[in-house]
Tab-separated table of C-alpha atoms and ligand atoms in Angstrom:
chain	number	residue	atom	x	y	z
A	1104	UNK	CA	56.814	64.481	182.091
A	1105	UNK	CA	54.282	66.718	180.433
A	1106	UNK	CA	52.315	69.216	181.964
A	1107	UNK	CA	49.177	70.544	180.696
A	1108	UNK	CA	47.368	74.100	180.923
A	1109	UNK	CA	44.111	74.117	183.881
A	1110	UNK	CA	42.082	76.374	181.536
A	1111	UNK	CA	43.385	75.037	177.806
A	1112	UNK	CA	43.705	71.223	178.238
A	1113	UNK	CA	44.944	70.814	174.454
A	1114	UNK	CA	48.362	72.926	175.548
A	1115	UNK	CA	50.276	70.450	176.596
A	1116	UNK	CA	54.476	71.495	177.068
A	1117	UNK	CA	57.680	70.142	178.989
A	1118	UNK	CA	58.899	70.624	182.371
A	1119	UNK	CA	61.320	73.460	180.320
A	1120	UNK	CA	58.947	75.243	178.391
A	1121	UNK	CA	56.290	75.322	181.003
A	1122	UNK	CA	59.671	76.843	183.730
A	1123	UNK	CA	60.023	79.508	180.458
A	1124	UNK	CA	56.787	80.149	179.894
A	1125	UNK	CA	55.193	80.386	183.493
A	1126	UNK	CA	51.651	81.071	182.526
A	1127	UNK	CA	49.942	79.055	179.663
A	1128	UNK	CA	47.611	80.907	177.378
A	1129	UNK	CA	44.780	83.087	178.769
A	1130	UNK	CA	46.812	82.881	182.183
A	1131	UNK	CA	46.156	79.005	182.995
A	1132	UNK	CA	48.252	77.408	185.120
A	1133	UNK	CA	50.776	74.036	184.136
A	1134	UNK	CA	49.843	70.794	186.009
A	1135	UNK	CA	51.422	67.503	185.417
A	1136	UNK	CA	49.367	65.763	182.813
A	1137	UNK	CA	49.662	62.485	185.774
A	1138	UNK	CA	51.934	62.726	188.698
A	1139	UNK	CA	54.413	60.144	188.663
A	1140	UNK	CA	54.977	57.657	191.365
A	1141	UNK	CA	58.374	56.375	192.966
A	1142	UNK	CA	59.182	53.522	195.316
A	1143	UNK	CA	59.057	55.058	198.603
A	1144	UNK	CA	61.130	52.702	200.519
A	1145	UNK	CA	64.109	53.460	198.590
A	1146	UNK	CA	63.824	56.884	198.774
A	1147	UNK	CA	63.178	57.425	202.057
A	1148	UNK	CA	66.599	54.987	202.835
A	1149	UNK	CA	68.400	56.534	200.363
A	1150	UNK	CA	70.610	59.812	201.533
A	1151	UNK	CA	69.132	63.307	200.363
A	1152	UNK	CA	70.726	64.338	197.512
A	1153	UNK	CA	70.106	60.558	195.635
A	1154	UNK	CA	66.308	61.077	196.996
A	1155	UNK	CA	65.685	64.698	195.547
A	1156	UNK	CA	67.556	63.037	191.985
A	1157	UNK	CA	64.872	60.281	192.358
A	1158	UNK	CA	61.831	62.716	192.753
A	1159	UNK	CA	63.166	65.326	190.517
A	1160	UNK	CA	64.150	62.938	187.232
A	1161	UNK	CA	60.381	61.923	186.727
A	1162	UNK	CA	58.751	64.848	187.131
A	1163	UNK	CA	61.766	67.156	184.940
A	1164	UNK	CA	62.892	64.103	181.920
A	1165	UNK	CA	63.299	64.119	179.344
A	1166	UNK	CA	64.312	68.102	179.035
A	1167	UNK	CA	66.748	67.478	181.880
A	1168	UNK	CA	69.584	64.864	182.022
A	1169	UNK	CA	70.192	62.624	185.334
A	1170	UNK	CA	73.616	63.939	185.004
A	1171	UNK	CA	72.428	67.638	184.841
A	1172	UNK	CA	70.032	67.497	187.495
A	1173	UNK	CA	72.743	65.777	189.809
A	1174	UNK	CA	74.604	68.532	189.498
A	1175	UNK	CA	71.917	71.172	189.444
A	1176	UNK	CA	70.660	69.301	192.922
A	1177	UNK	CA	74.082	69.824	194.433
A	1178	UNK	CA	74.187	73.793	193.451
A	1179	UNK	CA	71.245	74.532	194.611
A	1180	UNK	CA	70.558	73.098	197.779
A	1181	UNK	CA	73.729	74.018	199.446
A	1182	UNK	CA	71.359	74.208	203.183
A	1183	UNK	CA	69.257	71.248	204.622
A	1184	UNK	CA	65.404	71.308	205.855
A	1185	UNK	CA	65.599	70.264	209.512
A	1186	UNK	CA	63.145	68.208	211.663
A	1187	UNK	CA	62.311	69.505	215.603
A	1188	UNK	CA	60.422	68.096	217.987
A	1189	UNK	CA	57.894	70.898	219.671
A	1190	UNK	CA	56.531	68.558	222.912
A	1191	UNK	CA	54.534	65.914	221.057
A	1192	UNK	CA	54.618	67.273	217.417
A	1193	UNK	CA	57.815	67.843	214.626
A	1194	UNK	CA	58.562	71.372	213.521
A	1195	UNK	CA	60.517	71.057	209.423
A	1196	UNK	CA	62.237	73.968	209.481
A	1197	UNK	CA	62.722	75.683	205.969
A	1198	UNK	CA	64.607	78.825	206.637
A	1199	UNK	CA	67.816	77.262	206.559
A	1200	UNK	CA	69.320	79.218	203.085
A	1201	UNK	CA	70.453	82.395	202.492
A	1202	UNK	CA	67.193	84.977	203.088
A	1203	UNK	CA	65.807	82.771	205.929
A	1204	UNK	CA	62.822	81.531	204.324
A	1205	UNK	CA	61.561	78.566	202.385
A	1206	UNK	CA	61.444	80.504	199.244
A	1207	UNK	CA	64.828	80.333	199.166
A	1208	UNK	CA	64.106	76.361	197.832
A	1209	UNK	CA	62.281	76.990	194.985
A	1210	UNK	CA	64.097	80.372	193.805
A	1211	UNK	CA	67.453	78.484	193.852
A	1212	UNK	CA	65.475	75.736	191.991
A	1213	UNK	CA	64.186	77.901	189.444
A	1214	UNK	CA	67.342	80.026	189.031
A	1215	UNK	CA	69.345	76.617	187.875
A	1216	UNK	CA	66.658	75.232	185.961
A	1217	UNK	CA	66.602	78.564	183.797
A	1218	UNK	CA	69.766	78.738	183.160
A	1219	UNK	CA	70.558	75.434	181.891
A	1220	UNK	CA	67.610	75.858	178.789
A	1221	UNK	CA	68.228	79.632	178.418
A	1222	UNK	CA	70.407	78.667	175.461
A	1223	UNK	CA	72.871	81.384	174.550
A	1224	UNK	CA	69.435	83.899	174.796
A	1225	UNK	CA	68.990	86.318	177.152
A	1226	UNK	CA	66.771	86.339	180.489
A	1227	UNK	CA	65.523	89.413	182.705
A	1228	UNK	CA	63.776	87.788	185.822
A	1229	UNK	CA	60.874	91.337	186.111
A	1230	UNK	CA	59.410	90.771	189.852
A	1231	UNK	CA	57.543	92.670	192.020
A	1232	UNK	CA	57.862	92.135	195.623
A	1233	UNK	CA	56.938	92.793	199.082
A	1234	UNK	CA	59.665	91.408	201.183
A	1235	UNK	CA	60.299	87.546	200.921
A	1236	UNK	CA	60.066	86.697	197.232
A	1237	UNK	CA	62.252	88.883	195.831
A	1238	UNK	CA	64.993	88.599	198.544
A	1239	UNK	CA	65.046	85.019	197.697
A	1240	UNK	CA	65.033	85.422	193.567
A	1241	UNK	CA	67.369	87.781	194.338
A	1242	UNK	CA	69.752	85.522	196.066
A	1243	UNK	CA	68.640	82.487	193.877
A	1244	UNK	CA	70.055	83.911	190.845
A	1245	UNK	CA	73.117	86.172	192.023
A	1246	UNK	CA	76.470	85.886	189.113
A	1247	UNK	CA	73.724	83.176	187.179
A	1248	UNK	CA	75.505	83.658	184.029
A	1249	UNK	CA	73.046	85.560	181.157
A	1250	UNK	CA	70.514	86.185	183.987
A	1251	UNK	CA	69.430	89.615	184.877
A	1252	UNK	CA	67.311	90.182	187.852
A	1253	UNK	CA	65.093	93.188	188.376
A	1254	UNK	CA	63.226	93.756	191.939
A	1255	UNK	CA	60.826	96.209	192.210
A	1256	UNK	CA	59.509	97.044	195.424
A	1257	UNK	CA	57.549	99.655	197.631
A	1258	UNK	CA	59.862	102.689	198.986
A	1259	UNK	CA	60.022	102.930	202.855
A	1260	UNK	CA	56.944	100.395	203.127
A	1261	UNK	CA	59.465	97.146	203.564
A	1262	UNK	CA	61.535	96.786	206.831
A	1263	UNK	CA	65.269	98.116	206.919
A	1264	UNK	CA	66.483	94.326	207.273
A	1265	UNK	CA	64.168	92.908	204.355
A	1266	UNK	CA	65.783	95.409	201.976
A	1267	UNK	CA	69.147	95.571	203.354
A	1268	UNK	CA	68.989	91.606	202.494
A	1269	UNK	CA	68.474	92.089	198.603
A	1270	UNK	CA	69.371	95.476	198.223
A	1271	UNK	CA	73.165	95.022	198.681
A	1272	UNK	CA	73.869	92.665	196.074
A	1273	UNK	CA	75.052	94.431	192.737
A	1274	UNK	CA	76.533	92.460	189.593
A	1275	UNK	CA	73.283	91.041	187.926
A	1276	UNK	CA	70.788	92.424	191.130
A	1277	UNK	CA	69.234	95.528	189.848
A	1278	UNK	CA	66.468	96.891	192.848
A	1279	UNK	CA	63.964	99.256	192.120
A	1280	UNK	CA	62.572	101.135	195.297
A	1281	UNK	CA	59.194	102.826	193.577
A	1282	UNK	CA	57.643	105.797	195.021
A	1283	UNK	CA	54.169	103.645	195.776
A	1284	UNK	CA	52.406	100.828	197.173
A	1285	UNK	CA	53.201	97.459	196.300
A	1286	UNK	CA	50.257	97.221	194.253
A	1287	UNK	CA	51.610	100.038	192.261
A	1288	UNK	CA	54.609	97.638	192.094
A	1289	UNK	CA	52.498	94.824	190.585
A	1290	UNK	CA	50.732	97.236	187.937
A	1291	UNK	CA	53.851	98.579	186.852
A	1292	UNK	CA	55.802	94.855	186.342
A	1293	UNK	CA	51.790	93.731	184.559
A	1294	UNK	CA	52.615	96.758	182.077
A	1295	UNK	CA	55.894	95.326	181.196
A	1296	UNK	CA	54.438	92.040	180.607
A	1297	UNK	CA	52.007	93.314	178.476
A	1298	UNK	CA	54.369	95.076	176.194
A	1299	UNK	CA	55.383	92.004	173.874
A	1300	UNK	CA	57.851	94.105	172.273
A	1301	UNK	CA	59.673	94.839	175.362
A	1302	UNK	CA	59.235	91.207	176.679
A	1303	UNK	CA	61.151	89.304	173.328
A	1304	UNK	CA	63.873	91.877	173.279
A	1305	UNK	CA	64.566	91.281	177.166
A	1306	UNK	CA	63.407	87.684	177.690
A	1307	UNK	CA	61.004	88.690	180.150
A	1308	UNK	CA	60.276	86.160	182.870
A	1309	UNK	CA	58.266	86.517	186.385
A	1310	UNK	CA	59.787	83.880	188.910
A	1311	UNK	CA	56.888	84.048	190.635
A	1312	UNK	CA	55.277	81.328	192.779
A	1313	UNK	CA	53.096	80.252	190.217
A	1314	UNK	CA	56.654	78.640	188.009
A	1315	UNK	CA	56.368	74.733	187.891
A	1316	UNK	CA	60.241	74.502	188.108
A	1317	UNK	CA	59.389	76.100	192.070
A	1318	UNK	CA	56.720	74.263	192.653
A	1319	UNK	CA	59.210	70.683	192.337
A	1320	UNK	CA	61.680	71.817	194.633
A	1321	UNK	CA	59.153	71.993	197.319
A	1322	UNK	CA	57.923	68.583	196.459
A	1323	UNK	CA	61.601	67.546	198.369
A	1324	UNK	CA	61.535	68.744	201.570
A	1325	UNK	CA	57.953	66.752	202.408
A	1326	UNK	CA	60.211	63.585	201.522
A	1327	UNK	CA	62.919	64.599	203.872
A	1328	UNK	CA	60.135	64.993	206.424
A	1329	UNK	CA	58.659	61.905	206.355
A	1330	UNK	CA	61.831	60.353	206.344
A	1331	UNK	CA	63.129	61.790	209.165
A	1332	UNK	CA	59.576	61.086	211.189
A	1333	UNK	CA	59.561	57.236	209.985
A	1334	UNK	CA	60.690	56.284	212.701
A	1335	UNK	CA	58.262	57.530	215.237
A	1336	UNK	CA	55.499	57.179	213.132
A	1337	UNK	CA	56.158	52.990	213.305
A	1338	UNK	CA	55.121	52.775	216.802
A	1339	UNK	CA	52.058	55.300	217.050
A	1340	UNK	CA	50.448	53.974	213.863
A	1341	UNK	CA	47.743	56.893	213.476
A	1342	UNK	CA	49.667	57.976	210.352
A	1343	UNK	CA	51.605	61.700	209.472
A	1344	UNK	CA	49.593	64.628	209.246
A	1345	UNK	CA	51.484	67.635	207.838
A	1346	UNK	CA	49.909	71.503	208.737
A	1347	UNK	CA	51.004	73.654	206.175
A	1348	UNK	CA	51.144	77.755	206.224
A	1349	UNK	CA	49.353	78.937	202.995
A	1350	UNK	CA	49.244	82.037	201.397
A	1351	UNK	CA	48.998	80.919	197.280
A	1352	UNK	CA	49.201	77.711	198.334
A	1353	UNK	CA	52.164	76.689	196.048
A	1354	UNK	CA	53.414	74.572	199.613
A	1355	UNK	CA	50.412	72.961	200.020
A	1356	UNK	CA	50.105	71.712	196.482
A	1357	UNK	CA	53.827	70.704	196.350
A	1358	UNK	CA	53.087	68.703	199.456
A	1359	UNK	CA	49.790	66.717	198.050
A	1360	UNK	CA	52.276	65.955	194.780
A	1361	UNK	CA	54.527	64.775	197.395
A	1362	UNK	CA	51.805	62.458	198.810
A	1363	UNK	CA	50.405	61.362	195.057
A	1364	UNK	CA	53.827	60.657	193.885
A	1365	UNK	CA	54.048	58.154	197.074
A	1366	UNK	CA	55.132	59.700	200.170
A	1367	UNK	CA	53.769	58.473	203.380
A	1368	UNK	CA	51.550	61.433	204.449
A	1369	UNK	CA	47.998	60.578	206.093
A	1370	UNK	CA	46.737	64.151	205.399
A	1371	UNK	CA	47.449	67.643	205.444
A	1372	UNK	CA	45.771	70.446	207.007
A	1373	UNK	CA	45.780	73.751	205.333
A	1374	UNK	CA	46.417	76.536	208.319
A	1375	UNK	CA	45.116	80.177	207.184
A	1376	UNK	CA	45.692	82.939	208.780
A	1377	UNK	CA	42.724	85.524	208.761
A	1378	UNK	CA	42.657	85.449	204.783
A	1379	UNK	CA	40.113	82.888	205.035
A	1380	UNK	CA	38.779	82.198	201.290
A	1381	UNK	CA	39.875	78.342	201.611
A	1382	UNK	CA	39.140	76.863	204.808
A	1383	UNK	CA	35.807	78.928	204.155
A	1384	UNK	CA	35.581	77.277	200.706
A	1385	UNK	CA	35.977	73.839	202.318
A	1386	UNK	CA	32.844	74.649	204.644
A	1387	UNK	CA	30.901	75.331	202.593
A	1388	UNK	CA	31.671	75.111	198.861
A	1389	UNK	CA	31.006	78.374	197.833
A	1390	UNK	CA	34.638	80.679	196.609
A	1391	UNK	CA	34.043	84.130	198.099
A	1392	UNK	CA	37.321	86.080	198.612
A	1393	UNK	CA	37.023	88.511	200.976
A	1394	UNK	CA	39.051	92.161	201.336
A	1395	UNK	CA	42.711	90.865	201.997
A	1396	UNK	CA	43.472	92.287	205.959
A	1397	UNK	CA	46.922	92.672	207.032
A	1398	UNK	CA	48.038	90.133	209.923
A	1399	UNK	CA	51.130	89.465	211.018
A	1400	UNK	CA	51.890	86.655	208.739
A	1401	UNK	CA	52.100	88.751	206.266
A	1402	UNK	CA	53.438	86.837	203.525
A	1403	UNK	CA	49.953	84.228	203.981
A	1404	UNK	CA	48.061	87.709	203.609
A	1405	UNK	CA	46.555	86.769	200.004
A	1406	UNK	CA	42.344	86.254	199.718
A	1407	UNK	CA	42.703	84.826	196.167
A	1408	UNK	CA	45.478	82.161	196.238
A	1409	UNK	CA	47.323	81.849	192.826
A	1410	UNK	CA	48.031	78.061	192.889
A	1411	UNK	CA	44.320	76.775	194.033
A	1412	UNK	CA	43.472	75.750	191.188
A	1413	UNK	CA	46.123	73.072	191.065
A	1414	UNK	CA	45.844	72.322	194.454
A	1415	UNK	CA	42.005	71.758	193.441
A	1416	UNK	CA	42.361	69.533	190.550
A	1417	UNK	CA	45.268	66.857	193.044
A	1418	UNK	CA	42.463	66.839	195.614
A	1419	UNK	CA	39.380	65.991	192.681
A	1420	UNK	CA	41.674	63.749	190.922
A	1421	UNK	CA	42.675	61.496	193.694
A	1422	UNK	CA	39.368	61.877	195.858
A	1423	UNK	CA	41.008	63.203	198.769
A	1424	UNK	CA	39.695	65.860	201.389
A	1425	UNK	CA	41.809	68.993	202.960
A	1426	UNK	CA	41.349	70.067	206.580
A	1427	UNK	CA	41.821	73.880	206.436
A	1428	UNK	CA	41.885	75.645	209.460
A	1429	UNK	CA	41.648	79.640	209.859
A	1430	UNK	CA	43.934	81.324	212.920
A	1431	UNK	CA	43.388	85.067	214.216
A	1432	UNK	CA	45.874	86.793	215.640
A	1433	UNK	CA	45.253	86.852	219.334
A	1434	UNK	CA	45.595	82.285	218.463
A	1435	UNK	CA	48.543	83.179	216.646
A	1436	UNK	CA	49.991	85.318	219.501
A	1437	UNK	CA	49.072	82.211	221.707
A	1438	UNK	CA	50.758	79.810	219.914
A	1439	UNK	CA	54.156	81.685	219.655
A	1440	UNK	CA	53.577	81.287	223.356
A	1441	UNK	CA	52.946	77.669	223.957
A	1442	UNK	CA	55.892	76.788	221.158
A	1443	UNK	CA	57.894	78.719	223.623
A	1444	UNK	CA	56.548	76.719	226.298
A	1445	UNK	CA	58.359	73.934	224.665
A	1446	UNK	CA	61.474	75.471	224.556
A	1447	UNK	CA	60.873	76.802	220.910
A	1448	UNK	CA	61.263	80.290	218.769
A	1449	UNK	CA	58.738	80.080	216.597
A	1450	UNK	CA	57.281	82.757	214.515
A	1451	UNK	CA	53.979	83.913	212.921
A	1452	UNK	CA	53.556	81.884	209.908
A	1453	UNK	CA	54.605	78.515	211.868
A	1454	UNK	CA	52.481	79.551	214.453
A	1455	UNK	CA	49.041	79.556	212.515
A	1456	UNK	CA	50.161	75.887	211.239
A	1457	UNK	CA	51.009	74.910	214.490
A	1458	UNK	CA	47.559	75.998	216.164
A	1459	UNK	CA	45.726	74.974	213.309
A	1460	UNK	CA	47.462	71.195	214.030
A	1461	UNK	CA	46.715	71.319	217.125
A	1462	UNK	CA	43.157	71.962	216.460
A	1463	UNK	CA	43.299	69.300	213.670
A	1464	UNK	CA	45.466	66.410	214.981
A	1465	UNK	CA	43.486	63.173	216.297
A	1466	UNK	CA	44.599	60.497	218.709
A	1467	UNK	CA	47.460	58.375	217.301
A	1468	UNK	CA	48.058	60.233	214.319
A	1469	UNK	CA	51.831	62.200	214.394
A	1470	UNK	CA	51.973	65.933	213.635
A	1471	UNK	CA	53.856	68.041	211.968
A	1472	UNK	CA	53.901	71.602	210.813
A	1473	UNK	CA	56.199	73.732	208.471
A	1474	UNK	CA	58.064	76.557	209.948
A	1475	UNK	CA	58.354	78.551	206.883
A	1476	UNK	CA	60.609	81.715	207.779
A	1477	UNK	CA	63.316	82.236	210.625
A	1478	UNK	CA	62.033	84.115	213.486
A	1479	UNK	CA	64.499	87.207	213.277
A	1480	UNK	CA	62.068	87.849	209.910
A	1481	UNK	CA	59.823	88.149	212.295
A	1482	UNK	CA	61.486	89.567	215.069
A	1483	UNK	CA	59.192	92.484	216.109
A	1484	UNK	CA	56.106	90.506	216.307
A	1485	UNK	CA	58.378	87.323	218.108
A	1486	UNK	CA	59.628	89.840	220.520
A	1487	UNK	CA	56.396	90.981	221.328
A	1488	UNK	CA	54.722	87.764	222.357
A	1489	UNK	CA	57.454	86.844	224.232
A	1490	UNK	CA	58.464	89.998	225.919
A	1491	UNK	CA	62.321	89.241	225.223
A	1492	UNK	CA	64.767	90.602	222.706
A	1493	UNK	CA	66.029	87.832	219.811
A	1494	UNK	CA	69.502	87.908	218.773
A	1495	UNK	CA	70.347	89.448	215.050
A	1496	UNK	CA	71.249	86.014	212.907
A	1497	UNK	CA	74.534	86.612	210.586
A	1498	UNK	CA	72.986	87.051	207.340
A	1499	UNK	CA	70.560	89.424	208.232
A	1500	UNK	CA	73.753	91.220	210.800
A	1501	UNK	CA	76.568	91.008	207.762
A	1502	UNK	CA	73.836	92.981	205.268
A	1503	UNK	CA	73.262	95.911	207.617
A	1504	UNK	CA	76.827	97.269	207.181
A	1505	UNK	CA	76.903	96.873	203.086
A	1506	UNK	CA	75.594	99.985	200.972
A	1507	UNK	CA	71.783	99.687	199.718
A	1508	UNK	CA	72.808	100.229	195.415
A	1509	UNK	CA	68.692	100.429	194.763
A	1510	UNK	CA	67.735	103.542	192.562
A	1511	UNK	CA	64.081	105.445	193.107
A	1512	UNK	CA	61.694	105.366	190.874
A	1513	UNK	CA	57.832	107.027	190.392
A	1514	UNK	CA	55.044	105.109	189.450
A	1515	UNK	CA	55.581	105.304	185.803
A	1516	UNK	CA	55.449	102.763	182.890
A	1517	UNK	CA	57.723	104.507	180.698
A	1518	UNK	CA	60.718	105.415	183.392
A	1519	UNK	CA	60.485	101.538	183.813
A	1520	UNK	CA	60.579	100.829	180.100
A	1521	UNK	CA	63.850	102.908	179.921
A	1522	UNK	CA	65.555	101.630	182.711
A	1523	UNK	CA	64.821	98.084	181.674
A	1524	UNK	CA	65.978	98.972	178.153
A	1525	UNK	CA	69.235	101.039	179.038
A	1526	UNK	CA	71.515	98.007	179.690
B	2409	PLP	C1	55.270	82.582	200.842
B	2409	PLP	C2	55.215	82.225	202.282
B	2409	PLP	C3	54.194	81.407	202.818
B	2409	PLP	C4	53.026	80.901	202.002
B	2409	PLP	O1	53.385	79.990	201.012
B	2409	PLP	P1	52.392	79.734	199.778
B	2409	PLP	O2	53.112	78.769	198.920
B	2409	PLP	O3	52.181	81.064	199.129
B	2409	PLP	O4	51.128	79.192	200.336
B	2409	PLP	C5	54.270	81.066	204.155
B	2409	PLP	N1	55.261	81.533	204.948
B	2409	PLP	C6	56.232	82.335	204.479
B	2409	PLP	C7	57.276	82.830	205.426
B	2409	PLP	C8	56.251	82.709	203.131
B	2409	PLP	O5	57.223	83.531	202.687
């Protein structure tokens, strides 16, 4: 399949250069040039590792092999989505892997997709984070053979669990805690980048959420989803409508390539917290990003979403509409409430997309909403809603004891440079 850059139409490259690449020239993002479709009755019959070969071989031949992928598909997804009822609606949990949050799907992606075009050149993954992301590229590519990963992040402004989680690693994990904001995180990894000298000798490469080879591992779970709902959906008839917690709405546009290459989705709602730029956008038409305000999804705090764009161009080229919904705190805090009401643990990211499809949902139709992170992420903001104390899960419990091997670091372009160049 070929993909082609938003903002240069002529560039047109393969699923492998655009994962090496990232960015096409003058920053535009890769989009498939058309999305293509599969037989959805087979694939939802078929069990999930034949289904996510069946979605993935389109979208990543020829530069991948069916054999390749088949194993690639086996490495990387060694956890399953999983589908809960909340009362009436389904809850598709993603924060079954190893950092305990859906990033952990496209990171692992990403990390075997790399590797397998690297060639016998080398790769340093640069990445600036401020919790989630760069626990799960961590993770993703831990002992990836030729892969070196380098985390920077901001120093005493993450929480002790977050870093504990991708700070323990070693081998090929090298974390950088920088005396700064995380903004003075991003400035120093957009320095590195722009010193082309620095980015051919290491193989520079950002993993960040803008990478198609992410973007086509979350195109699987949506399948798994609406396989798993079939069933129910037969007898109500009103369809599947799918509320989705955005930040740079990389899950939303995964999920409307899920629905263009064939999947049985109705609609899907876009749920927001405070960040409002979209669901304000939808409204009425006008793109006005506002000051981003911290909530306490933080990881959906983001005014001016990196994948729109693409998730712009589906929604033009097929004529469809989005629902977007926007969800302030004190509805967030509500909704961690009445999921709890139900017998669930939810936390704040699936609780805007479960108020916003609640909000959303119409008679007949069947809802669902993506729980995006585990709620021990979460725990302080769970705990207060609830007024209980959660238990600690292993992975988070196991990395508290290990030593934190991250070295400090001021705000400085050319302490970076050296450290990136000493080994
Ligand atoms: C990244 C993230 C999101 C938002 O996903 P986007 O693809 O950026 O829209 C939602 N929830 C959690 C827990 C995340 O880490």
């Amino acid at each position: 399949m070929e993909f082609y850059n938003l903002k240069e139409p002529e560039e047109r490259v393969g699923f492998a250069q655009a994962t090496l690449r990232g960015l096409g020239s003058g920053r535009g993002l890769y989009h498939p040039v058309s999305i293509p479709a599969v037989e959805p009755a087979a694939l939802m019959a078929a069990n999930r590792f034949d289904r996510y070969l069946a979605i993935l071989e389109p979208l990543m031949a020829p530069d991948y092999s069916a054999a390749q992928l088949g194993q690639m598909v086996r490495e990387a997804f060694t956890f399953e989505p999983r589908v809960v009822p909340v009362g009436d609606a389904y809850a598709l949990e993603l924060f079954h892997g190893p950092t305990l949050a859906f990033k952990d799907f496209g990171a692992r992606w990403m990390a075997r997709c790399l590797s397998a075009i690297r060639g016998d050149k080398p790769v340093t993954i640069l990445t600036a984070t401020s919790g989630d992301t760069g626990a799960a590229v961590a993770h993703a590519f831990k002992d990836i053979a030729g892969i070196r990963v380098v985390v920077l992040y901001p120093k005493g402004r993450i929480s002790r669990p977050q870093e504990q989680l991708f700070c323990t690693l070693g081998g090929n994990i090298q974390t950088i805690a920088v005396r700064g904001t995380f903004d003075d995180c991003q400035t120093l990894v957009k320095a590195a980048f722009d010193d082309a000298e620095l980015v051919s000798a290491l193989g520079l490469n950002s993993a960040n959420s803008i990478n198609v080879s992410r973007l086509a591992a979350q195109v699987l779970y949506y399948w798994d989803l609406a396989a798993a709902t079939a069933e129910a959906l037969g007898s109500a008839g009103g369809g599947l409508v799918v509320s989705v917690p955005s930040g740079n709405f990389g899950d939303l546009t995964a999920g409307l390539i899920a629905k263009a290459m064939g999947a049985p989705i109705a609609r899907f709602i876009a749920a927001t917290n405070v960040n409002d730029t979209v669901p304000r956008y939808v409204a009425t038409g006008r793109w006005e990003p506002a000051a981003t305000v911290a909530t306490s999804s933080n990881a959906m705090d983001v005014s001016q979403p990196s994948n729109w764009p693409r998730t712009e161009r589906i929604l033009l080229d097929y004529g469809w509409t989005l629902d977007a919904v926007s969800v302030d705190e004190a509805a967030t805090v509500a909704s961690i409430r009445a999921m709890d009401a139900y017998g669930y643990t939810g936390e704040p990211h699936g609780a805007v997309a479960y108020e916003a499809l609640r909000r959303s949902l119409r008679p007949g139709e069947t809802g669902a909403f993506l729980c995006t992170a585990h709620p021990a992420k979460f725990a302080s903001s769970v705990e207060a809603a609830l007024g209980r104390t959660l238990a600690v899960p292993p992975a988070i419990a196991e990395s508290l004891d290990k030593p934190n091997l991250s070295v400090d670091m001021d705000v400085d372009d050319e302490a970076l440079r050296r450290f990136l160049l000493s080994r």
